[in-house]
Amino acid sequence: MGKARCLPVGKNGSFRIGGICKGAGMIHPNMATLLSFVTTDAAISKSALQAALRHAVKHSFNRISVDGDTSTNDTLAILANGCAENAPIKQASGADYEVFTKALTELCQDLAKQVARDGEGARKLITIKVRRAPDERTAEKIAVTIATSPLVKTAIAGEDANWGRILAAAGRSGAKFDPAQVEVKLGNLVVARRGGGLAFSEERALEILKRDEVTITVDLHQGEAEVTEWTCDFTEGYIRINADYRS
């Protein structure tokens, strides 16, 4: 898995950035058994590079889960050689730093989504969006609980529009919210509103769930914070892979 891009930065040049990573199972923050390496020719100080990487990881690798399991040997390394000869980015602020951080975050998100899509036994990439939460921590709790719910992940694998499993996962997340204000969508199809189910087209729902990318949106209608998490479906393939060998 890899991706590279070239972007203008400052008044005197551009930089390139690329990455590669490995992951299949035991994927969950803090990354677990995930090996990732990013390189750039940007001229950037160690402190600014570290700050940019922390931001990128928070919004990418720390927002994916394959199976909710972890181990001890996760690594993400970034190397910068300065060969682009751009005006050096010395501090974690300013226009050039923002350009670099945005590019790095987009790259890491792309790689992270590829990891989730390529999870053991996976057939579908699931994007979970929690919108209009009272704060980011609330949104994070809800998103990660949905992403690691075996009942949600198997429902998506079975192409079952089971909005109750999604709302139940949000409810047990530990986040405080009013379920009577919540709306749930599969793709662009509203399946629940004000905490209860709606009459919706099962044919339309099945059409959405048959795709290899499925988006679940949970709109709390209780604030402005938003979080996106990525995961994959749970299939019989995951069980077979992990039952067939001794590690």
XYZ file of C-alpha atoms in Angstrom:
247
model
C 0.000 0.000 0.000
C 1.515 3.327 -0.928
C 0.778 6.838 -2.070
C 2.845 9.843 -3.109
C 2.095 13.426 -3.991
C 3.856 16.667 -4.864
C 2.597 20.015 -3.561
C 3.773 23.627 -3.775
C 5.004 25.147 -0.554
C 6.275 28.654 0.066
C 7.643 30.904 -2.650
C 10.505 28.829 -3.937
C 9.531 25.280 -4.593
C 7.510 22.199 -3.818
C 7.894 19.068 -1.747
C 6.985 15.445 -2.264
C 5.559 13.077 0.279
C 4.894 9.348 0.066
C 4.097 6.442 2.339
C 3.704 2.714 2.653
C 2.124 0.572 5.352
C 1.310 -3.002 6.293
C -1.708 -4.206 8.197
C -4.350 -6.927 8.060
C -5.619 -7.942 11.496
C -5.103 -6.861 15.113
C -5.644 -3.291 13.964
C -6.933 -0.739 16.447
C -5.439 2.343 18.118
C -2.703 2.598 19.012
C -2.239 1.073 15.565
C -1.200 -2.469 16.689
C 0.777 -4.726 14.327
C 0.635 -1.875 11.842
C 3.935 -0.866 10.240
C 3.906 2.461 8.414
C 6.697 4.499 6.857
C 6.389 7.978 5.366
C 9.103 9.913 3.571
C 9.303 13.488 2.355
C 11.906 15.706 0.764
C 10.535 18.768 2.550
C 12.884 20.930 4.598
C 11.187 20.901 8.004
C 12.448 20.990 11.575
C 12.146 17.970 13.861
C 9.680 19.718 16.171
C 7.438 20.869 13.333
C 7.580 17.432 11.719
C 6.596 15.778 14.999
C 3.678 18.177 15.479
C 2.440 17.571 11.938
C 2.708 13.804 12.405
C 0.747 13.873 15.670
C -2.048 15.774 13.964
C -2.046 13.425 10.969
C -2.111 10.270 13.100
C -4.962 11.536 15.264
C -7.132 11.956 12.181
C -6.066 8.783 10.361
C -4.385 5.739 11.895
C -5.898 6.385 15.313
C -9.353 6.382 13.740
C -9.334 2.965 12.114
C -10.155 -0.455 13.489
C -10.294 -3.873 11.860
C -11.172 -6.060 14.821
C -10.672 -3.967 17.958
C -7.639 -6.030 18.944
C -4.094 -4.808 19.543
C -0.553 -5.944 20.193
C 2.728 -4.292 21.113
C 4.645 -3.867 17.876
C 3.115 -0.916 16.047
C 5.328 1.623 14.288
C 4.857 4.795 12.290
C 8.032 6.546 11.206
C 8.493 9.653 9.097
C 11.763 10.738 7.485
C 12.503 14.145 5.942
C 15.736 14.783 4.019
C 15.276 18.452 3.026
C 16.204 17.857 -0.603
C 13.220 19.852 -1.891
C 15.091 23.024 -0.900
C 11.900 24.785 0.067
C 12.096 27.600 2.581
C 12.593 25.616 5.804
C 9.486 25.048 7.900
C 10.892 25.784 11.336
C 7.795 26.074 13.528
C 4.453 24.322 13.924
C 2.601 27.363 12.595
C 2.284 29.443 9.459
C 1.002 28.852 5.937
C 3.757 26.448 4.830
C 3.338 24.325 7.956
C -0.407 24.158 7.340
C 0.132 23.056 3.725
C 2.527 20.326 4.841
C 0.274 19.127 7.672
C -2.765 18.993 5.399
C -0.859 16.944 2.822
C 0.526 14.585 5.457
C -2.914 14.099 7.012
C -4.509 13.333 3.655
C -1.755 10.847 2.858
C -2.118 9.085 6.220
C -5.893 8.975 5.856
C -5.555 7.381 2.450
C -3.184 4.734 3.800
C -5.316 4.131 6.898
C -8.440 3.601 4.797
C -6.548 1.107 2.644
C -5.628 -0.806 5.806
C -9.252 -0.931 6.937
C -10.413 -1.961 3.481
C -7.801 -4.738 3.432
C -8.707 -6.112 6.880
C -8.657 -9.860 7.363
C -11.661 -11.392 5.593
C -13.100 -7.963 4.807
C -15.388 -7.362 1.861
C -16.515 -3.818 2.654
C -14.945 -0.575 3.825
C -17.214 1.082 6.393
C -17.011 4.814 7.006
C -18.644 5.989 10.229
C -19.480 9.676 10.539
C -20.703 11.112 13.815
C -22.020 14.621 13.244
C -23.251 17.514 15.355
C -22.020 16.082 18.633
C -21.661 18.313 21.707
C -17.864 17.839 21.634
C -15.186 15.839 19.868
C -14.716 13.357 22.724
C -18.414 12.427 22.596
C -18.220 11.925 18.844
C -15.060 9.812 19.195
C -16.614 7.523 21.809
C -19.653 6.887 19.654
C -17.702 6.397 16.418
C -15.198 3.931 17.867
C -17.899 1.910 19.628
C -19.845 1.531 16.392
C -16.629 0.681 14.532
C -15.782 -2.120 16.959
C -19.298 -3.535 17.386
C -19.404 -7.136 16.113
C -23.170 -6.815 15.693
C -22.854 -3.724 13.500
C -19.992 -5.193 11.480
C -21.771 -8.505 10.869
C -24.986 -6.684 9.939
C -23.093 -4.788 7.255
C -21.496 -8.031 6.087
C -24.976 -9.544 5.831
C -26.314 -6.438 4.076
C -28.884 -5.945 6.822
C -30.152 -2.392 7.414
C -30.209 -2.945 11.177
C -30.234 0.614 12.486
C -30.987 -0.671 16.000
C -27.522 -2.190 16.301
C -25.964 1.132 15.324
C -27.997 3.117 17.829
C -27.426 0.487 20.531
C -23.656 0.745 20.032
C -23.855 4.525 20.355
C -25.905 4.102 23.525
C -23.352 1.856 25.229
C -20.398 4.007 24.206
C -20.373 5.898 27.508
C -21.062 9.165 25.697
C -23.820 11.391 27.013
C -26.416 12.394 24.424
C -30.154 12.528 23.914
C -31.221 9.564 21.740
C -34.533 11.266 20.997
C -32.679 13.730 18.759
C -30.567 11.215 16.826
C -30.829 10.492 13.102
C -29.148 7.468 11.460
C -28.392 7.159 7.754
C -27.018 4.371 5.579
C -25.477 6.132 2.629
C -27.990 8.887 1.906
C -30.961 6.842 3.161
C -32.452 7.896 6.513
C -33.360 4.722 8.456
C -33.989 6.201 11.918
C -34.977 9.612 13.246
C -35.560 10.969 16.747
C -34.235 7.711 18.159
C -36.790 5.518 16.371
C -37.104 3.619 13.119
C -38.699 4.971 9.965
C -40.488 3.322 7.100
C -37.808 3.138 4.393
C -37.255 1.294 1.150
C -35.653 -2.075 1.895
C -34.723 -2.311 -1.776
C -32.883 0.998 -1.609
C -31.167 -0.051 1.625
C -30.037 -3.325 0.058
C -28.684 -1.463 -2.962
C -26.578 0.715 -0.646
C -25.369 -2.187 1.496
C -24.333 -4.289 -1.505
C -21.621 -1.759 -2.341
C -18.035 -2.389 -1.290
C -18.034 0.974 0.529
C -20.772 1.734 3.058
C -21.180 4.969 5.007
C -22.996 5.101 8.345
C -23.915 8.588 9.543
C -25.079 9.247 13.093
C -26.327 12.822 13.425
C -26.816 13.759 17.073
C -28.257 17.230 16.410
C -26.659 18.338 19.697
C -23.594 20.395 18.797
C -20.987 21.130 16.127
C -18.291 18.472 16.625
C -17.677 15.837 13.941
C -15.521 12.693 13.821
C -14.958 10.124 11.076
C -13.849 6.549 11.769
C -13.082 3.749 9.322
C -13.527 0.018 9.768
C -14.517 -3.074 7.785
C -17.184 -5.727 7.962
C -16.819 -8.959 9.944
C -17.133 -12.031 7.735
C -16.658 -15.762 8.022
C -13.320 -15.119 6.337
C -11.987 -13.350 9.453
C -12.930 -16.329 11.622
C -11.379 -18.803 9.199
C -8.112 -16.869 8.941
C -7.695 -16.550 12.708
C -8.887 -20.065 13.543
C -6.593 -21.810 11.091
C -3.223 -21.004 12.654
C -1.499 -20.761 16.001
C 0.481 -17.572 16.580
